[in-house]
Coordinates of C-alpha atoms in Angstrom, one line a residue:
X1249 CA -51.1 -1.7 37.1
X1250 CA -49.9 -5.2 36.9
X1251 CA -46.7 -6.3 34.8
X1252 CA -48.8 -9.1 33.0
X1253 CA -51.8 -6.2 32.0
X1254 CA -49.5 -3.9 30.9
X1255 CA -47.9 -6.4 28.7
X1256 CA -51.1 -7.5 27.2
X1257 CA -52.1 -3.9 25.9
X1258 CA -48.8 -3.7 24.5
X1259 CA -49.2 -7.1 23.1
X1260 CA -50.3 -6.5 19.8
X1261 CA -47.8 -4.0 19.1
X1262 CA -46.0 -6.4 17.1
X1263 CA -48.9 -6.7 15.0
X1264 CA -49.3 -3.1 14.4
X1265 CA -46.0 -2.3 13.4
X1266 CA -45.5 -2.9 9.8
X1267 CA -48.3 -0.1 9.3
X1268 CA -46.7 2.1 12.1
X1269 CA -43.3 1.9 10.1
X1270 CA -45.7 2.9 6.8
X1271 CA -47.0 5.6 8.3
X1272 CA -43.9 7.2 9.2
X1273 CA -42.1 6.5 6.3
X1274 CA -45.4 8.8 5.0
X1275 CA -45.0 11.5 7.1
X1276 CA -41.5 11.7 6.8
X1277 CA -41.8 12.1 2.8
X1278 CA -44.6 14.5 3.5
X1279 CA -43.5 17.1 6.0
X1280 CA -45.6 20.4 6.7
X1281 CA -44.4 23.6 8.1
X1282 CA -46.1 25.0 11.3
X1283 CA -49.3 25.6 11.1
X1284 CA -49.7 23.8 7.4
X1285 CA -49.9 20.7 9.2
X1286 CA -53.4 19.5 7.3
X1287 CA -52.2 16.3 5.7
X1288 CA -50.6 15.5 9.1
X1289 CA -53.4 16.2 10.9
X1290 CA -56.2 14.8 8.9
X1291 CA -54.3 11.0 9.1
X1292 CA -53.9 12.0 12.6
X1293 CA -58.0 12.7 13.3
X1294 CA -58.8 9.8 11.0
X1295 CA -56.6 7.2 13.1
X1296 CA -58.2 8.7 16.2
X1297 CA -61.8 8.5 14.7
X1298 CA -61.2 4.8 13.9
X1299 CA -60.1 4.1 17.0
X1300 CA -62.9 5.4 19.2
X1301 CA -61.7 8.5 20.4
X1302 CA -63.8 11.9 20.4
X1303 CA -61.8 14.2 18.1
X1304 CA -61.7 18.1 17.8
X1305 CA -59.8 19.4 14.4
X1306 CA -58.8 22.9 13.9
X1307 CA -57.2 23.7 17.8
X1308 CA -54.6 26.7 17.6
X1309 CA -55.3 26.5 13.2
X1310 CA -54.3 22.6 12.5
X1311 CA -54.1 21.0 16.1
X1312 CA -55.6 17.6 16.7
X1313 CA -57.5 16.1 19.7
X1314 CA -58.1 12.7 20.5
X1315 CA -60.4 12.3 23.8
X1316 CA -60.9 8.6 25.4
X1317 CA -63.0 8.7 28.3
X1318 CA -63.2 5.6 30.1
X1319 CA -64.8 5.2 33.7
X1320 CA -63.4 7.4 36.6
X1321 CA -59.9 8.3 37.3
X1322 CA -57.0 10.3 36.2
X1323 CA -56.7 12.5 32.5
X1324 CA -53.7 12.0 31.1
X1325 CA -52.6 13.9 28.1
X1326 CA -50.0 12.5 25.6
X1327 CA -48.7 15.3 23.1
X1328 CA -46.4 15.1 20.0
X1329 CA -45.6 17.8 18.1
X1330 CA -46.1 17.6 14.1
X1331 CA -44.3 20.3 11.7
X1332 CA -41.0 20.2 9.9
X1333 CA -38.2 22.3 9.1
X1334 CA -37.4 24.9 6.1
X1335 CA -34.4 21.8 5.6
X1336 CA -33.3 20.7 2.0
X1337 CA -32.9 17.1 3.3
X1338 CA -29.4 15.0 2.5
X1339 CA -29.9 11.8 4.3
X1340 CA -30.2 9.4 1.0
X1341 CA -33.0 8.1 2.4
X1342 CA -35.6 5.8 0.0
X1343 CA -38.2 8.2 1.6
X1344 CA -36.7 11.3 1.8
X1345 CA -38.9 14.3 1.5
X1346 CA -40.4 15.0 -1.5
X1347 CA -41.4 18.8 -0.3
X1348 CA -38.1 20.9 -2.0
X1349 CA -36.7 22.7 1.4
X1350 CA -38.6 21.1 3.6
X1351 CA -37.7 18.3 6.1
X1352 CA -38.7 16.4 9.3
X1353 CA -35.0 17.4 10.5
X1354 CA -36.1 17.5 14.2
X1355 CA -38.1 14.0 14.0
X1356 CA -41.5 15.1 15.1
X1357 CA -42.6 12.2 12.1
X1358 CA -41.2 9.7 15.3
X1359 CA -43.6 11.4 17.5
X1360 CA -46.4 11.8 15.3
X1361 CA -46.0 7.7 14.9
X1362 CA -45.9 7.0 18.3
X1363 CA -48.1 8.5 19.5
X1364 CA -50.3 7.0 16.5
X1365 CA -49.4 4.0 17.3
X1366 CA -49.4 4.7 21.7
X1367 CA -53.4 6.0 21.0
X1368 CA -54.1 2.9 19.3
X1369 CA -52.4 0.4 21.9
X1370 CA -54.4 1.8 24.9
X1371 CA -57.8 2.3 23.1
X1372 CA -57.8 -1.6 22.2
X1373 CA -56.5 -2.5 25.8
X1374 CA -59.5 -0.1 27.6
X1375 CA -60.3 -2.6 30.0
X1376 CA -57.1 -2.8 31.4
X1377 CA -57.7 1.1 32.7
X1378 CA -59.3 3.6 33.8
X1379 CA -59.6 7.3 34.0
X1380 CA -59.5 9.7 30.8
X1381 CA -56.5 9.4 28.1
X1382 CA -56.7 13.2 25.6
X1383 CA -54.0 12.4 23.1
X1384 CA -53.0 16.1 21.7
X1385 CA -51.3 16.7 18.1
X1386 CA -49.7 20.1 18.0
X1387 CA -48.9 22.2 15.5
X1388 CA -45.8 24.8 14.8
X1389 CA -43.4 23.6 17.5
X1390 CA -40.5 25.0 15.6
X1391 CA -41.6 28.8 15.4
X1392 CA -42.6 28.9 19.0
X1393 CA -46.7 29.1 18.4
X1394 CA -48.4 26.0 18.2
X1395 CA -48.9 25.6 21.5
X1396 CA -49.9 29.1 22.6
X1397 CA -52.3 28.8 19.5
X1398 CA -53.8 25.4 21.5
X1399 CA -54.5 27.3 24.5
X1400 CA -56.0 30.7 23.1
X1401 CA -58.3 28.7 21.0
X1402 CA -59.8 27.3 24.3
X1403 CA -57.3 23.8 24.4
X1404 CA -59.1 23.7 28.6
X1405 CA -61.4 26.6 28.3
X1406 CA -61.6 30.4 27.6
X1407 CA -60.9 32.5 24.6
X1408 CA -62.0 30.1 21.7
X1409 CA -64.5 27.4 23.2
X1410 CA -65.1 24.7 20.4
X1411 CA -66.0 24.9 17.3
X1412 CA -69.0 24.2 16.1
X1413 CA -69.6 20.9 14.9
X1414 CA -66.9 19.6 17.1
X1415 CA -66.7 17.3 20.0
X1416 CA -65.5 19.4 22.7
X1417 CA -68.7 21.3 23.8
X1418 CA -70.1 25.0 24.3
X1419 CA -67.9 28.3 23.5
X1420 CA -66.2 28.8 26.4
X1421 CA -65.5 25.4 27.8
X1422 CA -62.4 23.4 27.1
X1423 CA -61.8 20.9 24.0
X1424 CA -60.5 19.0 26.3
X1425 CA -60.2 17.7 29.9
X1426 CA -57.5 19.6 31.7
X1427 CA -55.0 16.9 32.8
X1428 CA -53.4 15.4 35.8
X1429 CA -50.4 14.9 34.6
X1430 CA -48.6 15.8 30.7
X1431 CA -46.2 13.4 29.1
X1432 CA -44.1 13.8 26.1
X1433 CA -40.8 12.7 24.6
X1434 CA -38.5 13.8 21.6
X1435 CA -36.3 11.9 19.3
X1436 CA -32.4 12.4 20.1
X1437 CA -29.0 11.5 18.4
X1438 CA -28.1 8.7 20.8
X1439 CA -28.5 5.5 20.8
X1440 CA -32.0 3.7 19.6
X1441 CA -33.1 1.7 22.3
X1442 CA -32.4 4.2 25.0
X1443 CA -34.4 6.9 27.0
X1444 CA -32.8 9.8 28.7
X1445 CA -34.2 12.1 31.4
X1446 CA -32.9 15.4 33.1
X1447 CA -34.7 16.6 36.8
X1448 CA -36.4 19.7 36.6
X1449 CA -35.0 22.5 34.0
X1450 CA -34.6 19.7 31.1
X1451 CA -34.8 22.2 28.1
X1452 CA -34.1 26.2 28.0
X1453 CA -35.7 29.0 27.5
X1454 CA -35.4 30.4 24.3
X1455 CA -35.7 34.2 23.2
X1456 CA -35.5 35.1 19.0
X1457 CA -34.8 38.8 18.4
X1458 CA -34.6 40.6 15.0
X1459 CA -32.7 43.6 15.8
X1460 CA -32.6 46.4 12.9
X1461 CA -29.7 48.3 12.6
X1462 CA -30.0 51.8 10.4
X1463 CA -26.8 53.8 8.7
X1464 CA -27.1 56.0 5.7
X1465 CA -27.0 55.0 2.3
X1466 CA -24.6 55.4 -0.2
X1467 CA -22.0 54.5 -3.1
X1468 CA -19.5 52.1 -2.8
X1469 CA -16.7 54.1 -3.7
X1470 CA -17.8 57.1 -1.3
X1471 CA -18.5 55.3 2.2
X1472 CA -17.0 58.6 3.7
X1473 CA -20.1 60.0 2.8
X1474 CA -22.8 57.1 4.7
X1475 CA -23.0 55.6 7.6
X1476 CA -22.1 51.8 7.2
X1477 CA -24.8 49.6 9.0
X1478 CA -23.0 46.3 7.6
X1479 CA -20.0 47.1 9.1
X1480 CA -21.9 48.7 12.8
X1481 CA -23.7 45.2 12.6
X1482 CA -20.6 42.7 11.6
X1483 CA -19.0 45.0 14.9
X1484 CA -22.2 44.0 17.1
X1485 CA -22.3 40.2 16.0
X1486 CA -18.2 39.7 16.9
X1487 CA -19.1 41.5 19.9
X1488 CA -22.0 39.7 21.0
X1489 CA -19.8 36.4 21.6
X1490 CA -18.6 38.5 24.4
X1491 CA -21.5 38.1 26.6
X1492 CA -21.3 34.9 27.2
X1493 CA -17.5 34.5 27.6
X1494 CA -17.2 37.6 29.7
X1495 CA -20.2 38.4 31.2
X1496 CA -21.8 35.0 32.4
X1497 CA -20.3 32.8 35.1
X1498 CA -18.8 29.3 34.7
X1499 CA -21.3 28.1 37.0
X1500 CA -24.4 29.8 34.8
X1501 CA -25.5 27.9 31.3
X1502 CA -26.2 30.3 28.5
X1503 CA -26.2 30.2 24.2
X1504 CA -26.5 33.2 21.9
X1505 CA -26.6 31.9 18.6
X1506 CA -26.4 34.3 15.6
X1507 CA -28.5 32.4 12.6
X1508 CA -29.3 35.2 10.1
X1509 CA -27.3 38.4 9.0
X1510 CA -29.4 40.4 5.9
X1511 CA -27.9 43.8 4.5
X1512 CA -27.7 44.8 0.8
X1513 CA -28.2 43.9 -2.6
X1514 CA -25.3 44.9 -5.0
X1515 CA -21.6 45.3 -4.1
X1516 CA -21.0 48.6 -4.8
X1517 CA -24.0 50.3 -3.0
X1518 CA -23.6 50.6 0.7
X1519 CA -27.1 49.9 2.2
X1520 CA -29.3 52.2 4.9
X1521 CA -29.9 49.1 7.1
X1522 CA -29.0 45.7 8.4
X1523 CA -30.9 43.2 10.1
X1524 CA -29.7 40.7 12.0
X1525 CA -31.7 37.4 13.5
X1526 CA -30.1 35.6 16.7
X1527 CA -31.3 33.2 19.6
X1528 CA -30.6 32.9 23.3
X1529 CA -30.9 30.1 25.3
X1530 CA -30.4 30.3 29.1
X1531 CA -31.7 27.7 32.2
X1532 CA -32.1 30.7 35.2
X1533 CA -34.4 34.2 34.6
X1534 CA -31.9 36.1 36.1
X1535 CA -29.5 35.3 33.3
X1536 CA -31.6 35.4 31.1
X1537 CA -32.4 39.4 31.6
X1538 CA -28.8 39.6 32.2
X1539 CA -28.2 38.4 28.6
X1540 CA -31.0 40.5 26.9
X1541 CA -29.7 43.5 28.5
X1542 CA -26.0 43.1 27.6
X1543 CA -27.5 42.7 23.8
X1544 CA -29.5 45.5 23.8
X1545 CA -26.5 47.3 25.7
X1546 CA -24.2 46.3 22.9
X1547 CA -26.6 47.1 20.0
X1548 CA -26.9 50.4 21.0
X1549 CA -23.2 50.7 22.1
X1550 CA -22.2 49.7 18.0
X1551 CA -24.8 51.7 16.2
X1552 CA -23.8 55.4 18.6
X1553 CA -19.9 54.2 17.8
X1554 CA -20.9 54.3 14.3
X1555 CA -22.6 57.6 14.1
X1556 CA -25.8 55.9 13.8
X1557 CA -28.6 58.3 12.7
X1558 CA -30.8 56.5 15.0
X1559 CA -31.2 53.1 18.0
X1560 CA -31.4 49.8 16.4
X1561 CA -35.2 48.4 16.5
X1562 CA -35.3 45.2 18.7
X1563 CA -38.5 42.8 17.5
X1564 CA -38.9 39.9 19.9
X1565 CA -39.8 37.4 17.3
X1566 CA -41.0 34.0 20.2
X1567 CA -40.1 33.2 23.4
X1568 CA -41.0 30.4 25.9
X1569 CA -40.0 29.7 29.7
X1570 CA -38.1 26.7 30.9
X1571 CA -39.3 23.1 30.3
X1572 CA -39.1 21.8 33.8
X1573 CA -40.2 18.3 35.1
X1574 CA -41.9 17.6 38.2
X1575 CA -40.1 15.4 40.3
X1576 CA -42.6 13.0 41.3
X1577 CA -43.9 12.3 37.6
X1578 CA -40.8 12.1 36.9
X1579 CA -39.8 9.2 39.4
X1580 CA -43.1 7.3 38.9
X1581 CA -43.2 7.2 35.0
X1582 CA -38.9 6.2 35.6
X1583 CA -40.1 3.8 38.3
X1584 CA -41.9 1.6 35.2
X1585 CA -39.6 2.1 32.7
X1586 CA -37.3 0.5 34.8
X1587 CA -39.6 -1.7 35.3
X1588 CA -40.5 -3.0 31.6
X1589 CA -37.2 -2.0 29.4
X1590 CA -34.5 -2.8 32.6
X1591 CA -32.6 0.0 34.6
X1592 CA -29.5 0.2 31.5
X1593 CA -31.7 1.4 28.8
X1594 CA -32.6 4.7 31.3
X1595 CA -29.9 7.1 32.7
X1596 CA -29.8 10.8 33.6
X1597 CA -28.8 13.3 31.0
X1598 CA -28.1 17.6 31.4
X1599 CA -30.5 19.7 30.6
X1600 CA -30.5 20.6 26.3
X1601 CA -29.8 23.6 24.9
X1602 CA -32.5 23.2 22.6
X1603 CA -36.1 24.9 23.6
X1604 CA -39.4 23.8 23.5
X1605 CA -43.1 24.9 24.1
X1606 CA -44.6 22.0 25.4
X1607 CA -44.7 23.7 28.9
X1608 CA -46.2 26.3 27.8
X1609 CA -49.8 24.0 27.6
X1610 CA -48.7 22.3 31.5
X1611 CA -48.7 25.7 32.8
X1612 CA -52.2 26.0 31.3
X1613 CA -53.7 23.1 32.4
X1614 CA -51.3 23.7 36.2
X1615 CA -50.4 19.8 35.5
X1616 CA -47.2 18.2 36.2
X1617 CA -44.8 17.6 33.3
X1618 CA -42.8 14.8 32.5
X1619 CA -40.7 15.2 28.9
X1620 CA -37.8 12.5 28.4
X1621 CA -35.7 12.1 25.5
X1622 CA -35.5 8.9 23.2
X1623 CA -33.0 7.3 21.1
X1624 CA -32.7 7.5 17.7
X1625 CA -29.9 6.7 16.3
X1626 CA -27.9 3.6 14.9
X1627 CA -26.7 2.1 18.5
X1628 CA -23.9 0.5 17.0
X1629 CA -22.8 3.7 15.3
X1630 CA -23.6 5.7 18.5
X1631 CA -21.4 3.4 20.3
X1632 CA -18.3 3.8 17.8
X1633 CA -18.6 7.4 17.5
X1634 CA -19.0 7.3 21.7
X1635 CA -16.0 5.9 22.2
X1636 CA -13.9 7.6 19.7
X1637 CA -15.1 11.1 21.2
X1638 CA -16.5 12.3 18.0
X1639 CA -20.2 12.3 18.5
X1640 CA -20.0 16.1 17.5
X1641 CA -18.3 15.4 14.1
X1642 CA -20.0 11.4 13.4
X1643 CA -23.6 12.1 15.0
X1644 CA -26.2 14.9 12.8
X1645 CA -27.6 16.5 15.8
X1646 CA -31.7 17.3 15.1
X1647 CA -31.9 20.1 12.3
X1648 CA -29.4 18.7 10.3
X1649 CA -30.2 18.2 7.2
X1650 CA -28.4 14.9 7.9
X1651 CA -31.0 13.9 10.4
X1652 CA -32.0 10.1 10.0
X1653 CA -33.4 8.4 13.1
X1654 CA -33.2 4.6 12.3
X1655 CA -36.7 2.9 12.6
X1656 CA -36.1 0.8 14.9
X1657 CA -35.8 0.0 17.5
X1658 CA -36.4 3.8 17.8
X1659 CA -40.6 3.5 16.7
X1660 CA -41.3 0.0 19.0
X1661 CA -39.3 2.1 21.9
X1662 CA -41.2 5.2 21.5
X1663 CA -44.9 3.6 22.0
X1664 CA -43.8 1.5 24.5
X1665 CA -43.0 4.5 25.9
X1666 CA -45.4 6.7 25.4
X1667 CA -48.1 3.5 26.2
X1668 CA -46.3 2.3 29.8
X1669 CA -45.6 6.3 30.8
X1670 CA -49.4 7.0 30.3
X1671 CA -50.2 3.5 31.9
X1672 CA -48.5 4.4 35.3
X1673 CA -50.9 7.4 35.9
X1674 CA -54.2 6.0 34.7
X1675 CA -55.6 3.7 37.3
X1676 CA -56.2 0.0 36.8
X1677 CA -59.3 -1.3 35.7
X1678 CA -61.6 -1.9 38.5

């Protein structure tokens, strides 16, 4: 496509933007946790609807599509994600969340907008393209499900069809078209005004594991007489730090994270269980069975040094694969950024930590994904903090209850993006 026909769909962006900055202010004083995403949602499919696109409600419980067919050529799907976090939010904010203990701490209100605001850029400019443009709003990123829920309720056919009523056909064929290519981004704690990108693995895979560990009840003042599952659980949580500092090369990238330890409910009764909830993130499959085994290994290990009456119980409670990006979606979506925001607003990144499911509905469609990173925080602040070396300490990283991407240039930058990304796979009007 052109330079000068990409610049006029983005042309009335300017326009738009005052009610884009509305809307998100809305959603972020509104957040929904996965799957109650029905105020969300509901904007979402009205926006769509008034736009021109064919819309399907209810995908995976609360998922959204938006459907724009227009003449031949490539699909293109653009995803953002929608829920919030169990987060009692402390950014000050004149629209902070209203919802006691819940927050949009991971900024999936930026997404929601832009991709609002992306869907309505390229319907108005339609006869600058063409090909098919399926705009997707998913539900319950944060637990793992949404987008597994997508796909068994027949997101490209199979289990689930559509629903009656909607636009998306027959039981058994897809809601959607499957795509050519997926594109998506996420809001980051650097710099607004910025997009970064990794090559291939660019987020981990991420397993969550409730393991139950048993003792025998008893009184406080007699723990000669139980079996002490808080203490046979405190022994396997020290432990567990272990496996990554001894049992994982330098070379290798992996995170076990303990983020929940339950046992007991008065101080002077020793309880008959313990349950404790922890994460592992890892880049490579091999260490990642390495790192599941050593933590069942060690479970085991703590509760027969303990005189255990019995194993621990092991729950996998999600887990999704890799987020890789293709390398040649990669290059030609980079190839116009370049292009329109200039070669120093784009550089390379590592691969996150964090996990995501987004691959999870490439892999269904067998497209190529391309998932990038945007800017989203005070650039001047970013900058000090940068240069001091205390991004760790001066930047909230996403799930903080801290969280506060600025609005800009964070919003203008992520539809532009989203709008010239989608723009450099459909084909130009004919």
């Amino acid at each position: 496509m052109s330079d000068s026909a990409r610049d006029t769909v983005l042309a009335p962006l300017d326009a738009r933007m005052a009610d884009l900055e509305s809307l998100y202010e809305d959603l972020h004083r509104h957040p929904e946790l996965g799957f109650q995403e029905t105020r969300t949602a509901a904007e979402a499919a009205r926006r769509l609807t008034s736009y021109g696109y064919e819309v399907t409600t209810g995908i995976g419980r609360t998922g959204v599509a938006g459907v724009l067919r227009n003449g031949p050529g490539p699909v293109v799907l653009l995803r953002a994600d929608m829920d919030a976090l169990p987060v009692t939010e402390r950014t000050g904010l004149p629209y902070a969340s209203a919802v006691p203990g819940v927050m949009h701490a991971c900024g999936h209100d930026v997404h929601v907008t832009c991709l609002v605001g992306a869907a309505d850029l390229l319907a108005a400019g339609r006869e600058h393209w063409s090909g098919t443009l399926v705009v997707l709003f998913q539900p319950a990123e944060e637990i793992g499900d949404g987008a597994r829920a997508m796909v068994d309720d027949g997101l490209f056919g199979g289990a689930g069809g559509a629903a009656a009523g909607d636009a998306g056909g027959d039981a058994g064929e897809g809601r959607v078209p499957a795509p050519d290519v997926m594109l998506a981004q996420h809001v980051a704690p650097f710099g607004a005004g910025l997009i970064a990108y990794a090559r291939d693995a660019c987020m981990a895979a991420s397993d969550s594991l409730k393991i139950t560990f048993h003792g025998t009840g008893g009184h406080g003042s007699r723990p000669e007489t139980a079996v002490d599952p808080i203490l046979m659980a405190a022994a396997f949580v020290q432990r567990l730090q272990s496996v990554v500092a001894r049992e994982i090369a330098a070379k290798d990238r992996a995170v076990v994270t303990v983020g929940s330890f339950q046992a007991g409910d008065a101080p002077n009764v020793i309880p008959d269980q313990a349950v404790v909830q922890l994460s592992v993130r890892t880049f490579d499959e091999h260490i990642r069975t390495q790192v599941l085994a050593a933590i069942d290994r060690i479970a085991k290990a703590e509760a027969a040094a303990s005189g255990a009456p019995r194993e621990p119980d092991t729950e996998v409670l999600n887990t999704f694969p890799v987020t890789r990006n293709d390398d040649r979606t990669l290059e030609q979506v980079n190839a116009a950024f370049t292009d329109h925001f200039g070669a120093p607003r784009l550089f390379a990144y590592e691969p996150a930590a964090g996990s995501e499911d987004a691959g999870l509905i490439a892999t269904a469609a067998g497209a190529p994904l391309y998932y990038w990173w945007l800017g989203g925080w005070e650039p001047d602040e970013f900058r000090t903090a940068m240069a001091s070396g205390r991004l760790a300490q001066d930047i909230p990283s996403n799930h903080s209850p801290h969280f506060a991407p600025v609005k800009q240039p964070t919003l203008t930058m992520g539809v532009e993006a989203l709008t010239v990304a989608a723009l450099s796979h459909l084909d130009p009007a004919r």
